[in-house]
Coordinates of C-alpha atoms and ligand atoms in Angstrom, one line a residue:
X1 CA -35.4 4.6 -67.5
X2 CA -38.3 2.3 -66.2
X3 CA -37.6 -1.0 -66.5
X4 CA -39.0 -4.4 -66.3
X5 CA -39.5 -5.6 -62.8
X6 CA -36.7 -8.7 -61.1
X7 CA -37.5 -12.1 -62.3
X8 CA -39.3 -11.5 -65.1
X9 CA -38.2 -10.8 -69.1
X10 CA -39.5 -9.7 -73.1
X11 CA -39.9 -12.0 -75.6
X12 CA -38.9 -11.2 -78.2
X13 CA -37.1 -12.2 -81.5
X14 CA -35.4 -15.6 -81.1
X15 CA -37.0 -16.1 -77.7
X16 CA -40.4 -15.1 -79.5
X17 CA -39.8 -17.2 -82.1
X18 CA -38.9 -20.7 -80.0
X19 CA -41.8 -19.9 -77.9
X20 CA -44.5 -20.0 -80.5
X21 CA -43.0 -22.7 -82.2
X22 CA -43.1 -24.5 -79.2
X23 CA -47.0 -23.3 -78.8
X24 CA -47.5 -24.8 -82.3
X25 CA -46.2 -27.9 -81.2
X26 CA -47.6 -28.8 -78.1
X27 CA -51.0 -28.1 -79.9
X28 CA -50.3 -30.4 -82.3
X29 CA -49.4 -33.1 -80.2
X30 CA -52.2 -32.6 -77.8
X31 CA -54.9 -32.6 -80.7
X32 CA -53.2 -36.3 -81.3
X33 CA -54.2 -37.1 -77.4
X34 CA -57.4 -35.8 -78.0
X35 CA -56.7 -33.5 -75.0
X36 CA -58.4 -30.4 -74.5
X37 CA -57.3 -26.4 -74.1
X38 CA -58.3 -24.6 -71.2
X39 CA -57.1 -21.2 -69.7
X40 CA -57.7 -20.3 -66.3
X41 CA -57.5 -16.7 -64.6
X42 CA -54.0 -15.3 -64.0
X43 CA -55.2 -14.6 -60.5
X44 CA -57.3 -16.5 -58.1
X45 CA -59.2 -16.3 -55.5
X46 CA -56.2 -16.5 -52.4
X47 CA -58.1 -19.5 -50.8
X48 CA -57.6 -21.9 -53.5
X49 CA -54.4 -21.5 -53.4
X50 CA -53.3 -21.0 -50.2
X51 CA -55.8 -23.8 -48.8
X52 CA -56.3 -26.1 -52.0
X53 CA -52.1 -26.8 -52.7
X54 CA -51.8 -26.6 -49.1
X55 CA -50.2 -24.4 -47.0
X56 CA -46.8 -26.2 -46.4
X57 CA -45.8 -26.3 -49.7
X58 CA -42.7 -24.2 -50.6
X59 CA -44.7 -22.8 -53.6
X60 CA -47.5 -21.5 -51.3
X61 CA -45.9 -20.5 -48.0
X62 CA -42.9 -18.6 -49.3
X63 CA -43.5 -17.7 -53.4
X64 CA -46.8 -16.5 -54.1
X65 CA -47.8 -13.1 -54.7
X66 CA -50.6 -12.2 -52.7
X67 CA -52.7 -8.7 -53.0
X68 CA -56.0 -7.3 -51.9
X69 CA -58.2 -5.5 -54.8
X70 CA -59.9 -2.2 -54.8
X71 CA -63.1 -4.4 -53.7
X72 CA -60.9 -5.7 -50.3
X73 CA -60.9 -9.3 -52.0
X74 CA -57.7 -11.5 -51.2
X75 CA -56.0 -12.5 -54.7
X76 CA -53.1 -15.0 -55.7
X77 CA -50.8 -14.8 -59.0
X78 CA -51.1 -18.4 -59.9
X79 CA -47.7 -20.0 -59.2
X80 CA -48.8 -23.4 -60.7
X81 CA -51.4 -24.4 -63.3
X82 CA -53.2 -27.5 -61.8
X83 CA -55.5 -25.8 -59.1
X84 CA -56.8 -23.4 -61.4
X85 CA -57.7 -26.5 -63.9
X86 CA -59.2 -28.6 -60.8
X87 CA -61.5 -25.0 -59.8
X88 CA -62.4 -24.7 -63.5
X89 CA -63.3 -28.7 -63.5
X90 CA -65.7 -28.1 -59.9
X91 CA -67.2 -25.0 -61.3
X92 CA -68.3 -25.8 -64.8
X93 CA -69.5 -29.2 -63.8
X94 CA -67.4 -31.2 -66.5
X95 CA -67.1 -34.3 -64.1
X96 CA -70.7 -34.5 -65.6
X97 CA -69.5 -35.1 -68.7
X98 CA -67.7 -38.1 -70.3
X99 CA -64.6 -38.7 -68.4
X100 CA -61.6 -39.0 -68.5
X101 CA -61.3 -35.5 -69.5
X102 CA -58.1 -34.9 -70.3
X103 CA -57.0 -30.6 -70.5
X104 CA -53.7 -28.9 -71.3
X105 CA -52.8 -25.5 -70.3
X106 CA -49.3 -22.9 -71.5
X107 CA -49.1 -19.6 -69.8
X108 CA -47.4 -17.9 -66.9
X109 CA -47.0 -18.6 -63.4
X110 CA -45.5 -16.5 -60.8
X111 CA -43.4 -17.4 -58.0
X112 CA -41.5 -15.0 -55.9
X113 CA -38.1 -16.3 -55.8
X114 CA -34.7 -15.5 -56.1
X115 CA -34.2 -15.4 -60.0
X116 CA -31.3 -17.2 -61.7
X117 CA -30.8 -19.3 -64.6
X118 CA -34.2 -21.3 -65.3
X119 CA -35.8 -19.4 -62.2
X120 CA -37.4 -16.8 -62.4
X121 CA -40.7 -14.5 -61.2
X122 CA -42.9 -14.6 -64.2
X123 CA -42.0 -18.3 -65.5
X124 CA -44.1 -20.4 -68.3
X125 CA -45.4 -24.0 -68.1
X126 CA -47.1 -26.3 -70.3
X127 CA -49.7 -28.8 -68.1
X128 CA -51.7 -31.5 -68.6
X129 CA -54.2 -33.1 -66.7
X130 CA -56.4 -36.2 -66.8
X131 CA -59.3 -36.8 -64.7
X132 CA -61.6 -39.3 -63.9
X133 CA -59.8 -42.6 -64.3
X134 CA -57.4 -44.2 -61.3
X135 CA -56.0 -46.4 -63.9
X136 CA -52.1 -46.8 -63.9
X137 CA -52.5 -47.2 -67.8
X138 CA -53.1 -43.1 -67.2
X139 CA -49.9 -42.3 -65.3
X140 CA -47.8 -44.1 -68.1
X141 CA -49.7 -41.9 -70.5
X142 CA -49.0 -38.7 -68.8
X143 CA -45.3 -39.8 -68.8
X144 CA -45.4 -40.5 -72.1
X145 CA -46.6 -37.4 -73.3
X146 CA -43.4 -35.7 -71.6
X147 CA -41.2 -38.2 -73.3
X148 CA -42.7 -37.7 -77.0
X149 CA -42.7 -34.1 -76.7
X150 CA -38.8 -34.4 -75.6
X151 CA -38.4 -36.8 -78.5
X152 CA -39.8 -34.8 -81.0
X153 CA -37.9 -31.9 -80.2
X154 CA -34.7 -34.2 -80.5
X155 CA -33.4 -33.8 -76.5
X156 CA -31.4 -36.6 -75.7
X157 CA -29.9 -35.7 -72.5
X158 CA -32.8 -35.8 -70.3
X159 CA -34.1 -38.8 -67.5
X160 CA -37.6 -39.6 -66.8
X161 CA -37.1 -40.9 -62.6
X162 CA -40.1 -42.0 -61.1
X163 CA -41.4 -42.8 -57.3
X164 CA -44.6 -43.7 -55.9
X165 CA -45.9 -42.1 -52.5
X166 CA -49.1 -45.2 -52.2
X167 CA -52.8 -44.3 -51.4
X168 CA -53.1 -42.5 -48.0
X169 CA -52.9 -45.8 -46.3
X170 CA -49.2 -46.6 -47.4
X171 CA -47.9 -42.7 -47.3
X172 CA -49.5 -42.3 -43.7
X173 CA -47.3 -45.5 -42.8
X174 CA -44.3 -44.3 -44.5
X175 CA -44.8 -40.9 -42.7
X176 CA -45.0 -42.3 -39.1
X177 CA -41.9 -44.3 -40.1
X178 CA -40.1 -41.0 -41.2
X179 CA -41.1 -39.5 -38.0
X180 CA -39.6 -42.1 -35.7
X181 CA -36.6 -42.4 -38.3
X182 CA -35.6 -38.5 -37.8
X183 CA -36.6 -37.9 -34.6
X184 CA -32.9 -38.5 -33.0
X185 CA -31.7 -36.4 -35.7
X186 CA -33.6 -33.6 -35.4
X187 CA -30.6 -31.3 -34.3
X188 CA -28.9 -32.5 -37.0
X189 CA -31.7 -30.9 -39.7
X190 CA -31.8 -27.6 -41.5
X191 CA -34.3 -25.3 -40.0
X192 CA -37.0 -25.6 -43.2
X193 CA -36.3 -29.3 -42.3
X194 CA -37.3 -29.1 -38.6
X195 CA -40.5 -27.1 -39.7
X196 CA -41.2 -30.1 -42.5
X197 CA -40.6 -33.1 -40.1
X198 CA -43.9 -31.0 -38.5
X199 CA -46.0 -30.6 -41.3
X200 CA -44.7 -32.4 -44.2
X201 CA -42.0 -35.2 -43.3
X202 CA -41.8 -36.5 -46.8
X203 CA -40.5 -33.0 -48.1
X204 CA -36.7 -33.9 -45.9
X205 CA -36.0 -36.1 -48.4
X206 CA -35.7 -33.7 -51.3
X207 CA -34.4 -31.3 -49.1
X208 CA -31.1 -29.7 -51.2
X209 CA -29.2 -28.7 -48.0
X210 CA -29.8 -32.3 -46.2
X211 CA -29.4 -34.4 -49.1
X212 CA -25.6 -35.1 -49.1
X213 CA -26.0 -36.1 -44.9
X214 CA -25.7 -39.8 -43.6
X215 CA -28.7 -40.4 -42.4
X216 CA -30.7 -39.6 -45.5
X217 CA -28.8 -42.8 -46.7
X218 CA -30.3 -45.0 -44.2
X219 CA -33.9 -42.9 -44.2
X220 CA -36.4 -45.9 -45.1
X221 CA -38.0 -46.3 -48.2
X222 CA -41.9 -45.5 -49.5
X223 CA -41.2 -49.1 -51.6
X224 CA -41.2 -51.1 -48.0
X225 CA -44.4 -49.1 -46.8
X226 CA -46.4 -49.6 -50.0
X227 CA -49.5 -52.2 -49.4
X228 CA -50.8 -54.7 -52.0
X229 CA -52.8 -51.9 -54.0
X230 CA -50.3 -50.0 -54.2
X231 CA -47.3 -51.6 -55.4
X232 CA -49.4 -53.4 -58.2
X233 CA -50.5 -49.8 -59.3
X234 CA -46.5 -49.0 -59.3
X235 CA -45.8 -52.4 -61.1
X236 CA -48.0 -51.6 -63.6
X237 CA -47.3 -48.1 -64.6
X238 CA -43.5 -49.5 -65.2
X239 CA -44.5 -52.4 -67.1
X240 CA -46.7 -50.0 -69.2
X241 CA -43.7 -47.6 -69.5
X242 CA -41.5 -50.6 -70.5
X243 CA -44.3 -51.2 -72.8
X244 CA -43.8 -48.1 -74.7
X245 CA -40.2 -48.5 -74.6
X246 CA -39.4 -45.4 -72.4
X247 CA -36.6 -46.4 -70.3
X248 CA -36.7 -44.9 -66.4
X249 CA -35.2 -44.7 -63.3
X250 CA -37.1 -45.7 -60.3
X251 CA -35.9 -42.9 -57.4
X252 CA -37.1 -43.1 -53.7
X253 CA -36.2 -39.6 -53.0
X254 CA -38.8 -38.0 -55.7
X255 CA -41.6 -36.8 -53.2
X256 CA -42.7 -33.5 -54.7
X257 CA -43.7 -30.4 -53.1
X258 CA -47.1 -30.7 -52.9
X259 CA -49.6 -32.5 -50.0
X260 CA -51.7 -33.7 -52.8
X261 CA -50.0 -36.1 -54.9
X262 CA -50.9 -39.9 -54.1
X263 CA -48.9 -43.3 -56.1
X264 CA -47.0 -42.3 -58.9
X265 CA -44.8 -39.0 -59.1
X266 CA -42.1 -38.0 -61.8
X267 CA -39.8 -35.3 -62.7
X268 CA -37.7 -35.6 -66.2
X269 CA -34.3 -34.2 -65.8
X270 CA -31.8 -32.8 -67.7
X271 CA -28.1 -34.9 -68.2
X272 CA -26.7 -32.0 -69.9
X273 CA -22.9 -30.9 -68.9
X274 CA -23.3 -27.1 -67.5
X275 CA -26.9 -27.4 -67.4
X276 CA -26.5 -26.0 -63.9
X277 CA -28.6 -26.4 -61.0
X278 CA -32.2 -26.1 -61.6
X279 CA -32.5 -29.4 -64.0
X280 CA -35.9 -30.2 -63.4
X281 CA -37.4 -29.6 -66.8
X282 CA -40.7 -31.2 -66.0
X283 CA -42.8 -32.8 -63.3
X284 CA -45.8 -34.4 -61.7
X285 CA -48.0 -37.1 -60.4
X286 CA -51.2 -38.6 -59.5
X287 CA -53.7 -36.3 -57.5
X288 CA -56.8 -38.8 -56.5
X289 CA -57.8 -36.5 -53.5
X290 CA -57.5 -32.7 -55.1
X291 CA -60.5 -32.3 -56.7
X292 CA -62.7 -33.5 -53.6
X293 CA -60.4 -31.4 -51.8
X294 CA -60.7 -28.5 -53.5
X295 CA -64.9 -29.2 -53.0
X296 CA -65.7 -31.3 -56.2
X297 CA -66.7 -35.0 -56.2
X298 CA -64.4 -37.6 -55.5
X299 CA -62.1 -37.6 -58.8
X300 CA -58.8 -39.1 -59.8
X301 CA -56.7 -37.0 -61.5
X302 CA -52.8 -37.2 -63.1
X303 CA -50.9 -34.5 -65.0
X304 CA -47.6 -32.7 -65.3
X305 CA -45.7 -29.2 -65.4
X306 CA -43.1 -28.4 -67.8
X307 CA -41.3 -25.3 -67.7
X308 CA -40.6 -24.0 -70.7
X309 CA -37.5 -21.7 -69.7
X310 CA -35.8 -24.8 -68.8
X311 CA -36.5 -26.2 -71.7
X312 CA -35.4 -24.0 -73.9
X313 CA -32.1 -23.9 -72.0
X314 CA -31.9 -27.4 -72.3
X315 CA -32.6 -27.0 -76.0
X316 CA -29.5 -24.5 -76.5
X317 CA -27.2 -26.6 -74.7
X318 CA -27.6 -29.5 -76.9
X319 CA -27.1 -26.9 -79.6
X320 CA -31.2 -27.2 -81.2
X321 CA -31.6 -24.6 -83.1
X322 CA -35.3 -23.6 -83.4
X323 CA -34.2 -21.2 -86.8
X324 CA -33.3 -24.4 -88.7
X325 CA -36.8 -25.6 -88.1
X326 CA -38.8 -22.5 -88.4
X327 CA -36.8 -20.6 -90.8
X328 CA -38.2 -19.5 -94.8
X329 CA -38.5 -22.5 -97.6
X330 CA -37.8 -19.6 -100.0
X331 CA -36.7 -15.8 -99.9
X332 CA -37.6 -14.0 -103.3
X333 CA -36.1 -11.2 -104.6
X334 CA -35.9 -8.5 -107.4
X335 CA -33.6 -6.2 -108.3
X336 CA -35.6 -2.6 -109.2
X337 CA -38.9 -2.2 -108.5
X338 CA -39.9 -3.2 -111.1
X339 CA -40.8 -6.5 -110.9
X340 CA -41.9 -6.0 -107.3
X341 CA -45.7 -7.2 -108.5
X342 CA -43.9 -10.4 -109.8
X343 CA -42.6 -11.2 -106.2
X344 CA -45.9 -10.7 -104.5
X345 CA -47.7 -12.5 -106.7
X346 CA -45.2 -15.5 -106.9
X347 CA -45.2 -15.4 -102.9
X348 CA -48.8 -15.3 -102.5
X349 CA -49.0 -18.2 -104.6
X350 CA -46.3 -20.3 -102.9
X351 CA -47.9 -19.0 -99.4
X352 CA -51.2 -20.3 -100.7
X353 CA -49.5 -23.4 -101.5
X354 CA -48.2 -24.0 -97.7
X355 CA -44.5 -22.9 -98.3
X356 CA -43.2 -20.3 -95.5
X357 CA -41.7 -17.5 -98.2
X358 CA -40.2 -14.1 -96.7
X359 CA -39.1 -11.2 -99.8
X360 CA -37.5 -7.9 -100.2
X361 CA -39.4 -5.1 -99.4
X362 CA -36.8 -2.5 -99.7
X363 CA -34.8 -2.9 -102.8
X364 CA -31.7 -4.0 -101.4
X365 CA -28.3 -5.1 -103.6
X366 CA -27.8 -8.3 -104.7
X367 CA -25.0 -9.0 -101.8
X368 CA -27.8 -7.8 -98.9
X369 CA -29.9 -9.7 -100.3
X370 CA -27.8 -13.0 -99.9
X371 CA -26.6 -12.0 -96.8
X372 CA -30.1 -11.7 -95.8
X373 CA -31.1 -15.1 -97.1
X374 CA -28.1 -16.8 -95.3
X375 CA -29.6 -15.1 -92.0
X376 CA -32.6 -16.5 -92.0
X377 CA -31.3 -20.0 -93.0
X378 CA -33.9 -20.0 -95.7
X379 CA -33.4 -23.0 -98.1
X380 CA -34.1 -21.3 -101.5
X381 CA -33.2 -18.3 -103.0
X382 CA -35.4 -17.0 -106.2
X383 CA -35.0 -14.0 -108.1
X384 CA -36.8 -12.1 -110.4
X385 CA -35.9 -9.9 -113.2
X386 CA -37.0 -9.5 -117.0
X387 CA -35.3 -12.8 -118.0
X388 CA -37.4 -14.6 -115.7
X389 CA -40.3 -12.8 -116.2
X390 CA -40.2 -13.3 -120.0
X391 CA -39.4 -16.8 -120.1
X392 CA -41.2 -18.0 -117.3
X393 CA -38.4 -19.8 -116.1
X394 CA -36.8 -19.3 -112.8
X395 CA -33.5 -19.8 -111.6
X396 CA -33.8 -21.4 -107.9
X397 CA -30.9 -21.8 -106.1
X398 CA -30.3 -23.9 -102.9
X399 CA -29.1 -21.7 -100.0
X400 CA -27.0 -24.5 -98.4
X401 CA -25.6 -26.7 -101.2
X402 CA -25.7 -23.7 -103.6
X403 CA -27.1 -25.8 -106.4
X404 CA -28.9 -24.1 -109.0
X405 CA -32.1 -25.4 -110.8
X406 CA -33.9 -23.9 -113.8
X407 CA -37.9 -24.6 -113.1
X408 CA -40.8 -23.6 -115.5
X409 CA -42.4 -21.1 -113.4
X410 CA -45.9 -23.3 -113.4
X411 CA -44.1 -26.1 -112.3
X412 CA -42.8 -23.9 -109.1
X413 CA -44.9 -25.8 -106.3
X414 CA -44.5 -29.3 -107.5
X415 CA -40.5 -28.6 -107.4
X416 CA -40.3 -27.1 -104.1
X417 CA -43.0 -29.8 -102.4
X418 CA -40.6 -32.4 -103.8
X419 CA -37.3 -30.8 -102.9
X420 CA -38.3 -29.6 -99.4
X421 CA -40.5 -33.3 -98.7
X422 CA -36.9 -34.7 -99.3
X423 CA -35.0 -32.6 -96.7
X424 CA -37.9 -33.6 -94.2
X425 CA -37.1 -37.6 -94.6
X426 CA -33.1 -36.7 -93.4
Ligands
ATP501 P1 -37.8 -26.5 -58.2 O1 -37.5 -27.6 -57.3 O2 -36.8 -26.3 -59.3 O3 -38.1 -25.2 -57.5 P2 -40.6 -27.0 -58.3 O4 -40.8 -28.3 -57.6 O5 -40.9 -25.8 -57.5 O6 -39.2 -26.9 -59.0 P3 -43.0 -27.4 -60.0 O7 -43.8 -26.7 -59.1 O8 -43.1 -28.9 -60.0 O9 -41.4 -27.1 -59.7 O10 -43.0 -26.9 -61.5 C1 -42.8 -27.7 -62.6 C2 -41.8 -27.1 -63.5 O11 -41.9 -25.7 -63.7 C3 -40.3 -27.2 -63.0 O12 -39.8 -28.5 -63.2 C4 -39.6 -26.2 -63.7 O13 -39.3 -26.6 -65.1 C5 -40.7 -25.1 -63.8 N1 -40.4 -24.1 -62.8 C6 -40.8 -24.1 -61.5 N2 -40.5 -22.9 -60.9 C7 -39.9 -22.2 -61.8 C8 -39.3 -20.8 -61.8 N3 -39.3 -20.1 -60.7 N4 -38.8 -20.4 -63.0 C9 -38.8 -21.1 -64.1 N5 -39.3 -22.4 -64.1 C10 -39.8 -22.9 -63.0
MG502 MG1 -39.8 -24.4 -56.6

């Protein structure tokens, strides 16, 4: 039997079901920022990748998948949204228009890797990106973002640690200091160390083999490197996320992956017992030099990944179940077909009306019926048969305090707003 290739997966019932409920819900909340969609190719040219992220980033120098077209043309998989945006942003012109722009993306990204939990080949991510203002005020509102969309979803477990890496001035200082720091050590490294202290020194200090070692310990800190600029941008974003009452850990050893990021950088984690190793749910920074890297005119930029299979782990550990959110307000029945015309017209009224409203299309028992109700966590329970249909009364019957009602079938929609409004304010 052929089947799906390693790393990647269906969705499909529940998984379907979180997923566009989270789809709904991220654009909701980015309508409230004003934010705007974009969707980028799946593949890219191989350049912007491979030259744009940078060549020693993990992401680009060990996980992409790289191919060559009928035409001979070197392609990339995306394995991460923001240089796609940053293309689109150069290519359309929009730094002509009235900036800060800010742009959100959800779709897949591939990364050849070795799949386990929250790892995988074909991932998702939700990303967000601001450009054209350097202001801290921006990096607190990126944050933030991450935070609400946590909040919303009721997570508690999760940490929002935050670093800053300076302009180029203060991270070139803090480089040459990591150089002379590690140099004695350099037998001591792992070997994708050695190759980083080369290219990328910063990337040692989120290094998961080294981490635990000594001298890691006493490696100096990006804070004692920052200049004036610098640490005022970092005071500020804190005070801002004080402001906004998101509590934080400052962490010197955030540096992410990428050559690109400049001041602030953030990953929210999750705190969730057995949540297992990959706990990054989401994270980012401040990008001041992509765009003009990448060929555009000098830009700030800020944004964030968040990985939705992570998420939704994180969601089912702390036992947040999407059903009880997304499930029916009402299931109606009959019994016979009979009154089958009576159900679709009462549901097409109550769908008209806003209410989510799933019926019986077979002619199931009574006891199927219920059982099917209770499955789908629906909330009420009508049925119709010649009583009803004579009297215009209904019997409506709460699925989970089985409380029964009697409601004058024109009075339907005010009962249900009012019932299911009140279940909304517990
Ligand atoms: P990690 O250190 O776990 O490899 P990363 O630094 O490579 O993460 P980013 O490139 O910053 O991750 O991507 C942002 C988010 O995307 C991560 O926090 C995670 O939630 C998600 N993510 C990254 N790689 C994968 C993957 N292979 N499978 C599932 N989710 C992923
Ligand atoms: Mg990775």
């Amino acid at each position: 039997m052929l089947q799906k290739p390693k790393g990647t997966y269906d969705i499909y019932g529940d998984k379907a079901l979180i997923y566009l409920y989270f789809r709904k819900l991220v654009e909701a909340l980015m309508d409230k920022y004003n934010a705007k969609f974009v969707e980028t190719p799946i593949f890219e040219t191989g350049e912007l990748f491979h030259r744009g992220v940078g060549e020693t980033t993990d992401i680009v120098s060990k996980e992409t998948y790289d191919f060559k077209d009928r035409g001979d043309r070197n392609l990339t998989l995306r394995p991460e949204g923001t240089a796609g945006v940053v293309r689109c942003f150069i290519e359309n012109k929009l730094y002509a228009e009235n900036l800060p722009l800010k742009a959100w993306y959800l779709g897949p990204m591939f990364r050849y890797e070795r799949p386990q939990a929250g790892r995988h080949r074909e991932f998702y991510q939700f990303g967000f990106e601001a450009f054209g203002s350097s202001d801290p005020m921006m990096d607190a509102e990126v944050i933030g973002i991450v935070y609400n969309l946590f909040k919303i979803l009721g997570l508690k477990g999760i940490s929002v640690n935050i670093n800053t890496l300076g302009d180029k001035e203060s991270r070139e200082n803090y480089r040459k200091a990591l150089l002379d720091y590690f140099k004695p050590y350099l037998n001591d490294l792992c070997d994708d160390c050695r190759r980083r202290y080369e290219k990328n020194p910063l990337r040692i200090l989120d290094c998961k083999v080294d981490s635990e070692k000594d001298m890691m310990k006493d490696a100096p800190k990006m804070v004692d490197y920052l200049n004036e600029e610098s640490k005022e941008h970092f005071d500020k974003v804190l005070k801002y996320l004080s402001d906004m009452n998101i509590s934080y850990k400052v962490n010197s050893n955030i540096v992410r992956g990428l050559d690109y990021y400049t001041h602030t950088v953030f990953e929210v984690q999750a705190d969730i017992d057995g949540f297992g190793a990959q706990n990054t749910l989401a994270a980012g920074g401040r990008y001041d030099h992509l765009v003009e890297f990448i060929g555009g005119p000098s830009t700030p930029g800020v944004g964030f990944a968040l990985g939705l299979e992570r998420l939704f782990l994180a969601l089912e550990k702390e036992n947040i179940d999407i059903k009880e959110i997304v499930n029916p307000d009402v299931y109606i029945f009959s019994v016979g077909d009979e009154f089958k015309g009576n159900v679709l017209s009462l549901a097409n009224d109550l769908r008209m009306a806003g209410f989510n409203v799933e019926i019986d299309y077979n002619s199931k028992s009574f006891k199927s019926n219920f059982k099917k109700a209770d499955n789908l966590l629906v909330h009420f329970i009508i049925i119709i048969g010649e009583e009803e249909v004579n009297s215009k009364i209904l019997t409506v019957k709460n699925n989970k305090t089985k409380e029964e009602y009697k409601v004058k079938l024109n009075e339907i929609i005010e009962f249900l707003d009012e019932k299911l409004g009140d279940e909304d304010e517990n």
